[in-house]
Coordinates of N, CA, C and O in Angstrom, one line a residue:
X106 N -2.3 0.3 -9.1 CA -2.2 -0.5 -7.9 C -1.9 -2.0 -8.3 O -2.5 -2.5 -9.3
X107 N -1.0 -2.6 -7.6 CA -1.0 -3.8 -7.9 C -1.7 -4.9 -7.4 O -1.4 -5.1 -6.2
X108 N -2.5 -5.6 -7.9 CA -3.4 -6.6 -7.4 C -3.4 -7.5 -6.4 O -3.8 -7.2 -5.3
X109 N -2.7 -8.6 -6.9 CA -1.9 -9.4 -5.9 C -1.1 -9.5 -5.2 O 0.0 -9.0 -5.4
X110 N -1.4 -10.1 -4.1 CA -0.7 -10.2 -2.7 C 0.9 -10.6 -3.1 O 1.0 -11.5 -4.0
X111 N 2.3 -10.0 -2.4 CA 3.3 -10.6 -2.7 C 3.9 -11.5 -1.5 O 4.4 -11.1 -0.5
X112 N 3.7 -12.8 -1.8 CA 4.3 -14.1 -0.7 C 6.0 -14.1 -0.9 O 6.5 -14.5 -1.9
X113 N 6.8 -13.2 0.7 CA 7.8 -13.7 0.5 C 8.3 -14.7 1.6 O 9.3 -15.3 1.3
X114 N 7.7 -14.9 3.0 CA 8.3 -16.1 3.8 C 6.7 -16.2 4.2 O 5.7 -15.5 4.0
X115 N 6.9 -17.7 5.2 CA 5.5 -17.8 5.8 C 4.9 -17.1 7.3 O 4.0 -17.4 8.0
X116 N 6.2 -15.9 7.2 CA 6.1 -15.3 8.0 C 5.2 -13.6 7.9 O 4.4 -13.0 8.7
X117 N 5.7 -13.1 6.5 CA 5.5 -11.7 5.9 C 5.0 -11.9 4.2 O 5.6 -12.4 3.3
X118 N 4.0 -11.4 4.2 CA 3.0 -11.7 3.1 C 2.5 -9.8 2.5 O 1.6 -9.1 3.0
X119 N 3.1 -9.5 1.5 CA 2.6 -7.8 1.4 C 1.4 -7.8 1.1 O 1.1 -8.3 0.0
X120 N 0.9 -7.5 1.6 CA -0.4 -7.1 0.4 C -0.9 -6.8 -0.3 O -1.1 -5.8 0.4
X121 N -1.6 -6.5 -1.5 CA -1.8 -6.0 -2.7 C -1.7 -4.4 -2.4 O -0.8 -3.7 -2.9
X122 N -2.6 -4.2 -1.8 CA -3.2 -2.7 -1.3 C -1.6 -1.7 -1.2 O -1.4 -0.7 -1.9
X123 N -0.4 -2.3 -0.1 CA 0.8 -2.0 0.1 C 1.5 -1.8 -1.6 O 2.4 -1.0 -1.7
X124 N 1.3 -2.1 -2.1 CA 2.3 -2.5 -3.3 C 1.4 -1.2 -4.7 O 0.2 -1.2 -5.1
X125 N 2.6 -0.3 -5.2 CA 1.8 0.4 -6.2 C 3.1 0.6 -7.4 O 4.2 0.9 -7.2
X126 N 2.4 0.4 -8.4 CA 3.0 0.2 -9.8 C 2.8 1.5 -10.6 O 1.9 2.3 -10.5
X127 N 3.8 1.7 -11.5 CA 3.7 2.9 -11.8 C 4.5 2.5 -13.5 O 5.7 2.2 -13.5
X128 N 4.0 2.6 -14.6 CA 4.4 2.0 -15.8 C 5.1 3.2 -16.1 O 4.4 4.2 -15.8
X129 N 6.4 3.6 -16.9 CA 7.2 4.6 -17.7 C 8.0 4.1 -18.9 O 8.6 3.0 -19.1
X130 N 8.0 5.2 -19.7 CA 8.9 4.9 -20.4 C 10.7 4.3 -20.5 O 11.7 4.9 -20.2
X131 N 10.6 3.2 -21.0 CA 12.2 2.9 -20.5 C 13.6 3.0 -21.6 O 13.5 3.0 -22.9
X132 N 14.4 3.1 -21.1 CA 15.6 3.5 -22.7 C 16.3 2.3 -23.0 O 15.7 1.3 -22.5
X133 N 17.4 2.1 -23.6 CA 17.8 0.6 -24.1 C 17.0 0.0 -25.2 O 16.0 0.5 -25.8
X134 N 17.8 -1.3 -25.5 CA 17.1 -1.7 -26.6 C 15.6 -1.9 -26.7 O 14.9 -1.7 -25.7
X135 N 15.0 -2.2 -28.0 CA 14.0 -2.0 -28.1 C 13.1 -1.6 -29.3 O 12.0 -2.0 -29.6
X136 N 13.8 -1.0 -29.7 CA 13.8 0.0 -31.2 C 12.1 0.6 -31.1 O 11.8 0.9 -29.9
X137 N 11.6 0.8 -31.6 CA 10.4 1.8 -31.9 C 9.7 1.6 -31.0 O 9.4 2.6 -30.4
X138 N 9.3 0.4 -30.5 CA 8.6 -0.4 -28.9 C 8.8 0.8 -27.9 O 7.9 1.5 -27.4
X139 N 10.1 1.0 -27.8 CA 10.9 1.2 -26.9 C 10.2 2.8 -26.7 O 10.1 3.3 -25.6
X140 N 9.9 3.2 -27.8 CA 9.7 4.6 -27.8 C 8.1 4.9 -27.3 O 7.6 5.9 -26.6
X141 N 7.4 3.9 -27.8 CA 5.7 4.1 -27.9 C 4.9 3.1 -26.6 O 3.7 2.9 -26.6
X142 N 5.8 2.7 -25.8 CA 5.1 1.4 -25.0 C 5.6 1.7 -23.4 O 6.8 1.8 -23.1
X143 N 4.7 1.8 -22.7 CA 5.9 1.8 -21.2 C 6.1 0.5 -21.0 O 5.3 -0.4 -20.8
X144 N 7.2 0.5 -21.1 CA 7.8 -1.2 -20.7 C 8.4 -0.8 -18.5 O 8.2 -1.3 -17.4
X145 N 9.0 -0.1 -18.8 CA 10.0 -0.2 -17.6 C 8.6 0.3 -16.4 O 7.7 1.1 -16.7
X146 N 8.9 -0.3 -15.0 CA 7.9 -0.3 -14.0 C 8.8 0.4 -12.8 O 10.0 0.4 -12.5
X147 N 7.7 1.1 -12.3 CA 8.5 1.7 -11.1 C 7.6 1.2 -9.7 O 6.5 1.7 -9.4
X148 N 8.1 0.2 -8.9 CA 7.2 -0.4 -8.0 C 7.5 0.1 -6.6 O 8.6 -0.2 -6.0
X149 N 6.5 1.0 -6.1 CA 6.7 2.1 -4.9 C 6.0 1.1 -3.8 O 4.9 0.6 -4.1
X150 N 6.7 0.6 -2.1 CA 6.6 0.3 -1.5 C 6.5 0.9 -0.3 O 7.4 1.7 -0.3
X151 N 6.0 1.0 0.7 CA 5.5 2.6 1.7 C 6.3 1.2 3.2 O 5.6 0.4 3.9
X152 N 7.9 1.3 3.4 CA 8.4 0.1 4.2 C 8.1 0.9 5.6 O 7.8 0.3 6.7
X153 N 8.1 2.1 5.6 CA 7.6 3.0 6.9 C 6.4 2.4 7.7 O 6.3 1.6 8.7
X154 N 5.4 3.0 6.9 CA 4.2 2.5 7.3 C 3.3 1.0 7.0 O 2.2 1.0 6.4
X155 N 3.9 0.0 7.3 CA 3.9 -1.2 6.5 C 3.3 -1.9 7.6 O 4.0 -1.9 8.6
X156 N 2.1 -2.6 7.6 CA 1.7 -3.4 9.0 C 2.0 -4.9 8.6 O 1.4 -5.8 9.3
X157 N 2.9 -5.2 7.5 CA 3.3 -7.0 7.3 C 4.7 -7.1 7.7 O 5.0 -8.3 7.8
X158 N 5.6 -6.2 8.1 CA 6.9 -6.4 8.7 C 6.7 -5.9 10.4 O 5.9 -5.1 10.9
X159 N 7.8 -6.6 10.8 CA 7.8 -6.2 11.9 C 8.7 -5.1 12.4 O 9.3 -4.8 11.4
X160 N 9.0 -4.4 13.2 CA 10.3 -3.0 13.4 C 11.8 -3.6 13.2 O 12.8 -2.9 13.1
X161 N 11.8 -4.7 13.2 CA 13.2 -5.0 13.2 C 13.6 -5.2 11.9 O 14.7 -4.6 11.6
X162 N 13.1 -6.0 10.8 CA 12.6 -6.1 10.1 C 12.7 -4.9 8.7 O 13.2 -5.0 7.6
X163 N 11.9 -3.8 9.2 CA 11.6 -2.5 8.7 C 13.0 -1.6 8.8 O 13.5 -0.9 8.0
X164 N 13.4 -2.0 10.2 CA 14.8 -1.1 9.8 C 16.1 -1.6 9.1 O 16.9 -0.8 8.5
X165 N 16.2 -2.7 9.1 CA 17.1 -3.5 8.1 C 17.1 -3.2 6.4 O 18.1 -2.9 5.7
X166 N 15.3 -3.5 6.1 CA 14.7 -3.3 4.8 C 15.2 -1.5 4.9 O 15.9 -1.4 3.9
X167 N 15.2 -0.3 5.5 CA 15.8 0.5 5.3 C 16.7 1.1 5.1 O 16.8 2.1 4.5
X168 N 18.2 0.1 6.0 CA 19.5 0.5 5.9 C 19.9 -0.1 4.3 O 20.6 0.5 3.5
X169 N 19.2 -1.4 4.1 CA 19.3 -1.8 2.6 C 18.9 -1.0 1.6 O 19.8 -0.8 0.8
X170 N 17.9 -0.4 1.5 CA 17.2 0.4 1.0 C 18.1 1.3 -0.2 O 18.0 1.5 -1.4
X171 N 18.9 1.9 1.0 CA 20.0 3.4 0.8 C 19.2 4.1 -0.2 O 18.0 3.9 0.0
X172 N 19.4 4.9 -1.5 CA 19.5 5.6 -2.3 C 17.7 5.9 -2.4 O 17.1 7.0 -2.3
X173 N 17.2 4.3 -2.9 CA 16.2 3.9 -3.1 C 15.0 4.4 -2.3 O 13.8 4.5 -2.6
X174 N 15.7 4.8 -1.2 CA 14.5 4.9 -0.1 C 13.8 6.8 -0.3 O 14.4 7.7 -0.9
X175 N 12.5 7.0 0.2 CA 12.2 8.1 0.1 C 12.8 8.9 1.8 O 13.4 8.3 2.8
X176 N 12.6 10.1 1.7 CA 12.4 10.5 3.0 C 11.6 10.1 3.7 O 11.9 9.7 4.8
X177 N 10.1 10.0 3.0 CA 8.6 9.4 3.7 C 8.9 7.7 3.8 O 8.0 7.0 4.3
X178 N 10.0 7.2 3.4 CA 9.8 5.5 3.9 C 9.5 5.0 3.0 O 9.3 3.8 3.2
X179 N 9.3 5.5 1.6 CA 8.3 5.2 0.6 C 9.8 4.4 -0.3 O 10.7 5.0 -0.8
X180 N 9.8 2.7 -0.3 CA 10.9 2.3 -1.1 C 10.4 2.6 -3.2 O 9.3 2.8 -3.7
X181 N 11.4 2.6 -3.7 CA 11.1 2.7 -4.9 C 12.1 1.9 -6.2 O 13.3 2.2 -6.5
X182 N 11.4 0.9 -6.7 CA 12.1 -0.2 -7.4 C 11.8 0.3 -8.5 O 10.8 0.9 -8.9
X183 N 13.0 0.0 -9.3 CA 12.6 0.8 -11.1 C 13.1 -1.2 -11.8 O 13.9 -2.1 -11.3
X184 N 12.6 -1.2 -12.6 CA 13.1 -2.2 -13.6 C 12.6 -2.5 -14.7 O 11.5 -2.9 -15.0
X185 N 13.7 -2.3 -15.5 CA 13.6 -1.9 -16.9 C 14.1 -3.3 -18.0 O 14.0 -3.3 -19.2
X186 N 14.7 -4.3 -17.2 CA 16.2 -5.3 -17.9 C 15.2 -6.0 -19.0 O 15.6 -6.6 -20.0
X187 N 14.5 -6.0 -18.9 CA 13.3 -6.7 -19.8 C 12.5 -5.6 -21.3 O 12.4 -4.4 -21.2
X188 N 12.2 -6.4 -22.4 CA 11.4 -5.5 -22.9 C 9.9 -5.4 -23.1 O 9.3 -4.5 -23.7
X189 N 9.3 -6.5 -22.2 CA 7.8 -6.7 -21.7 C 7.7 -6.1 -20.6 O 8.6 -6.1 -19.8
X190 N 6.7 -5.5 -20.3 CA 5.7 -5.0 -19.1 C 5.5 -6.0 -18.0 O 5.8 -5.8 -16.9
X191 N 5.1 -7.0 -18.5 CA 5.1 -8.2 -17.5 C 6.4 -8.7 -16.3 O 6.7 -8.9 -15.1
X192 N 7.0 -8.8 -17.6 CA 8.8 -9.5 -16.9 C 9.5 -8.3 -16.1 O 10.2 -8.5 -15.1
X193 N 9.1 -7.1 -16.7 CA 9.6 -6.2 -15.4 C 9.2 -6.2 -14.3 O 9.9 -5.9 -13.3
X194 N 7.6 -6.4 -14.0 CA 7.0 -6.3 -13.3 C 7.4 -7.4 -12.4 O 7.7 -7.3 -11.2
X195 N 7.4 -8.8 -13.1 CA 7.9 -9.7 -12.2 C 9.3 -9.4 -11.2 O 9.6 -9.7 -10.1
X196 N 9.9 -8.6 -12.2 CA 11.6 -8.6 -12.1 C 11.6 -7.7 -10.8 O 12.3 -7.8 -9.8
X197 N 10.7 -6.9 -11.0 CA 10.3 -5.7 -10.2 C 10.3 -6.3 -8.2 O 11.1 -6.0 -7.2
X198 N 9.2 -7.2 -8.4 CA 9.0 -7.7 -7.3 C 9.5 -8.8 -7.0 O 9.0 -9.3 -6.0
X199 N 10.5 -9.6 -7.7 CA 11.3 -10.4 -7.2 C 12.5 -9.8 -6.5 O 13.0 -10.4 -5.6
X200 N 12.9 -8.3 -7.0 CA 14.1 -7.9 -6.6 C 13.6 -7.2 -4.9 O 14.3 -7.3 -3.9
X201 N 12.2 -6.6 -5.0 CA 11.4 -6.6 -3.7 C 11.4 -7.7 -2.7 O 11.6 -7.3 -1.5
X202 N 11.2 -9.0 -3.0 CA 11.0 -10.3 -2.1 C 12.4 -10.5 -1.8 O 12.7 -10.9 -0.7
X203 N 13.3 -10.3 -2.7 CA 14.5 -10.6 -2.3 C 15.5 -9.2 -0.9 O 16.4 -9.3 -0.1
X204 N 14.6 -8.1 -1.4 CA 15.4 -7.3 -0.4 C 15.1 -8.2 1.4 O 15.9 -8.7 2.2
X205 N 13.9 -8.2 1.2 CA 13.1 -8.2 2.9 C 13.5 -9.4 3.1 O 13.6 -9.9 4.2
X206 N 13.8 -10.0 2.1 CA 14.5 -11.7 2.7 C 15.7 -11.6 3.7 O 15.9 -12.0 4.9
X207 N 16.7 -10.7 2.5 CA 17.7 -9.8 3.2 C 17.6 -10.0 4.5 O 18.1 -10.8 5.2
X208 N 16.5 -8.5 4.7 CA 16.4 -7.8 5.7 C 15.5 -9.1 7.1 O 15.7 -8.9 8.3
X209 N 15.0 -9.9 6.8 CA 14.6 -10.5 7.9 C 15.2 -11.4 8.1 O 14.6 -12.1 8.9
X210 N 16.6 -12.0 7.6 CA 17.8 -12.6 8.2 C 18.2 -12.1 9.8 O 18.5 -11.0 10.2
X211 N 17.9 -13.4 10.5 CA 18.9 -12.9 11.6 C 19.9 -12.5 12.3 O 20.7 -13.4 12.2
X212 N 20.5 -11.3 13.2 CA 21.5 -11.2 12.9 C 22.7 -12.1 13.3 O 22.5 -12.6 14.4
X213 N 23.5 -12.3 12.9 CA 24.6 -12.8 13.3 C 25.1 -13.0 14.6 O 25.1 -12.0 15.4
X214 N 25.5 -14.1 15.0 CA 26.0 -14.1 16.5 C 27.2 -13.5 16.8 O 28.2 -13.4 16.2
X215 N 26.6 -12.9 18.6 CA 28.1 -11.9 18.8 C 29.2 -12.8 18.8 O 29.3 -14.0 19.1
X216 N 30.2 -11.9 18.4 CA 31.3 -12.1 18.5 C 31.7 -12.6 19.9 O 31.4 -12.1 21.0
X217 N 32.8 -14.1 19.6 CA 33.7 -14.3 21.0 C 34.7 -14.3 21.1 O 35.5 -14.9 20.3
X218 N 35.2 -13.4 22.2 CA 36.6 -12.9 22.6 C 37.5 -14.7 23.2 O 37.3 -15.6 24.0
X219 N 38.6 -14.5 22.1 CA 39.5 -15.4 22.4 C 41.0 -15.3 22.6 O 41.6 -14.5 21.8
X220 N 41.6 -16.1 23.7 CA 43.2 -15.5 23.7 C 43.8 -16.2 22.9 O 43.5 -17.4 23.0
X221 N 45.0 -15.7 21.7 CA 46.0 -15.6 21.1 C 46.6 -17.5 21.8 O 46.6 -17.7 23.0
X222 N 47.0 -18.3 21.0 CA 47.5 -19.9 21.3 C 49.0 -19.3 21.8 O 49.6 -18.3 21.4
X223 N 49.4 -20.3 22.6 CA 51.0 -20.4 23.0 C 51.6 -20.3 21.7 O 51.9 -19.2 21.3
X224 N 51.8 -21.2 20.9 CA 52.4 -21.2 19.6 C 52.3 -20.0 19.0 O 53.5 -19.5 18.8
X225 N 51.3 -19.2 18.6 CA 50.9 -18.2 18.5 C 51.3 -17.0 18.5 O 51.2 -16.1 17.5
X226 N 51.8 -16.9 20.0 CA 52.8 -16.1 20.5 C 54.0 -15.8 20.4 O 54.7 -14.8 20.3
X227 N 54.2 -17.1 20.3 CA 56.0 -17.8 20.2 C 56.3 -17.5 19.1 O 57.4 -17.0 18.9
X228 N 55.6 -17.7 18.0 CA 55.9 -17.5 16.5 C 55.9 -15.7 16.2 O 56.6 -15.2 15.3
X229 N 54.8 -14.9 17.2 CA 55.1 -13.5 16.8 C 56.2 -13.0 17.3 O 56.6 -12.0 16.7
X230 N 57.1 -13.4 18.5 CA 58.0 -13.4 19.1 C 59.3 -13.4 18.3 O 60.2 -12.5 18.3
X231 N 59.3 -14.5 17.8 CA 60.2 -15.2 17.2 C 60.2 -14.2 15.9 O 61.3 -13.8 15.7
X232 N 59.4 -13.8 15.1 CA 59.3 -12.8 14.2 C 59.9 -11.4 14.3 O 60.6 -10.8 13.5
X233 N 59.5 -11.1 15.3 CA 59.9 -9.7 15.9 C 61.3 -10.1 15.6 O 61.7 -9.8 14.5
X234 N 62.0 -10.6 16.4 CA 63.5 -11.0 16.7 C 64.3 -11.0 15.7 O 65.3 -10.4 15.5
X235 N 63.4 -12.0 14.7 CA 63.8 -11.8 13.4 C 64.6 -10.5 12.7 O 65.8 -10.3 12.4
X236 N 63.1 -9.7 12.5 CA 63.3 -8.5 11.8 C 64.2 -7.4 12.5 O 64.4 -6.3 11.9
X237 N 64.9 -7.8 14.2 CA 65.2 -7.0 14.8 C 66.5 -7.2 14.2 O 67.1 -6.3 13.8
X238 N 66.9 -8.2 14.0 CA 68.4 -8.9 13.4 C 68.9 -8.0 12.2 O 69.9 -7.2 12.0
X239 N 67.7 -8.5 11.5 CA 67.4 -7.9 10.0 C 68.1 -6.7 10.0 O 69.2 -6.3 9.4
X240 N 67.1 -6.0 11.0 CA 67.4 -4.3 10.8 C 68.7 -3.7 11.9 O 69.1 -2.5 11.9
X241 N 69.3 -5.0 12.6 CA 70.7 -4.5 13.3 C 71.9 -4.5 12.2 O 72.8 -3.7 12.4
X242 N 72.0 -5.5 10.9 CA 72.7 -5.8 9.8 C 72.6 -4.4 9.0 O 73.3 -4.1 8.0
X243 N 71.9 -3.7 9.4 CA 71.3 -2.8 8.1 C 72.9 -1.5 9.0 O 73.5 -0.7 8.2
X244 N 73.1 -1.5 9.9 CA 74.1 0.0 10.3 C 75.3 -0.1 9.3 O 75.6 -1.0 8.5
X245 N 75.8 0.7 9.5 CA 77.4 1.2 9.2 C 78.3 -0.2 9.1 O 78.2 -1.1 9.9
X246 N 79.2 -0.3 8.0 CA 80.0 -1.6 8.5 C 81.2 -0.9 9.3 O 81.7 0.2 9.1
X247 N 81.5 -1.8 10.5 CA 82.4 -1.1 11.2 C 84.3 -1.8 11.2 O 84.6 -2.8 10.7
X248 N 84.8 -1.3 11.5 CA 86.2 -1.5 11.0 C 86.3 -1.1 9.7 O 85.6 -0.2 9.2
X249 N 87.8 -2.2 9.0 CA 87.8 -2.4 7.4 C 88.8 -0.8 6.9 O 89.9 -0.6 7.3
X250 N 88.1 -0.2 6.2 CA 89.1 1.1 5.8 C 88.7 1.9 5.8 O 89.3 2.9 5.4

């Protein structure tokens, strides 16, 4: 279990209790460490049943999720880029605060429908005509021999 609470806005704060750590073996450098030590962390987050986000929130942190995500909701962060226990662990839960940051972005404002400028027009116009030229030059030459 991991101890401490994770602060990521002054809005959504995880709690310790939410947050579970799971130490494994990791590959990469390292040399004999590598073989006898769990370095790499697997930090399991339950975004389903989570009472520090809100639903809007939870479904974003989901579609982000992709791969990562369980059936049960249960997210699962692996991080290994370190060869200390600690620094993954940080790495672990920074890559966590950063998803839900993500995900509790607002969405974007709708789109506004706008008409095409006079100029605009005139210039697709004028294009068209162009290429119609273009491609009348292209027939048979006529007369000649």
């Amino acid at each position: 279990m991991a101890s401490d609470a994770l602060y990521i806005n002054d809005r959504i704060t995880i709690a310790g209790w939410e947050l579970t750590e799971q130490f494994v073996l990791a590959g990469g450098p390292g040399g004999q460490n590598v073989n006898k030590v769990s370095t790499a962390v697997q930090l399991f987050f339950n975004i389903q049943n989570s009472p520090s986000m809100n639903d809007r929130v939870k479904a974003n942190a989901m579609k982000l999720a992709g791969r990562r995500l369980s059936k049960e909701g249960v997210l699962m962060i692996e991080a290994s880029r370190f060869r200390s226990q600690d620094r993954n662990r940080e790495d672990a839960r920074e890559r966590l605060k950063e998803m839900v940051l993500k995900a509790a972005e607002p969405p974007p404002p709708p789109r506004r429908k706008t008409k095409p400028t006079k100029g605009s027009i005139e210039r697709r116009l004028k294009e068209k005509s162009g290429r119609a030229e273009v491609k009348k030059m292209r027939g048979k030459a006529s007369g000649g021999e």
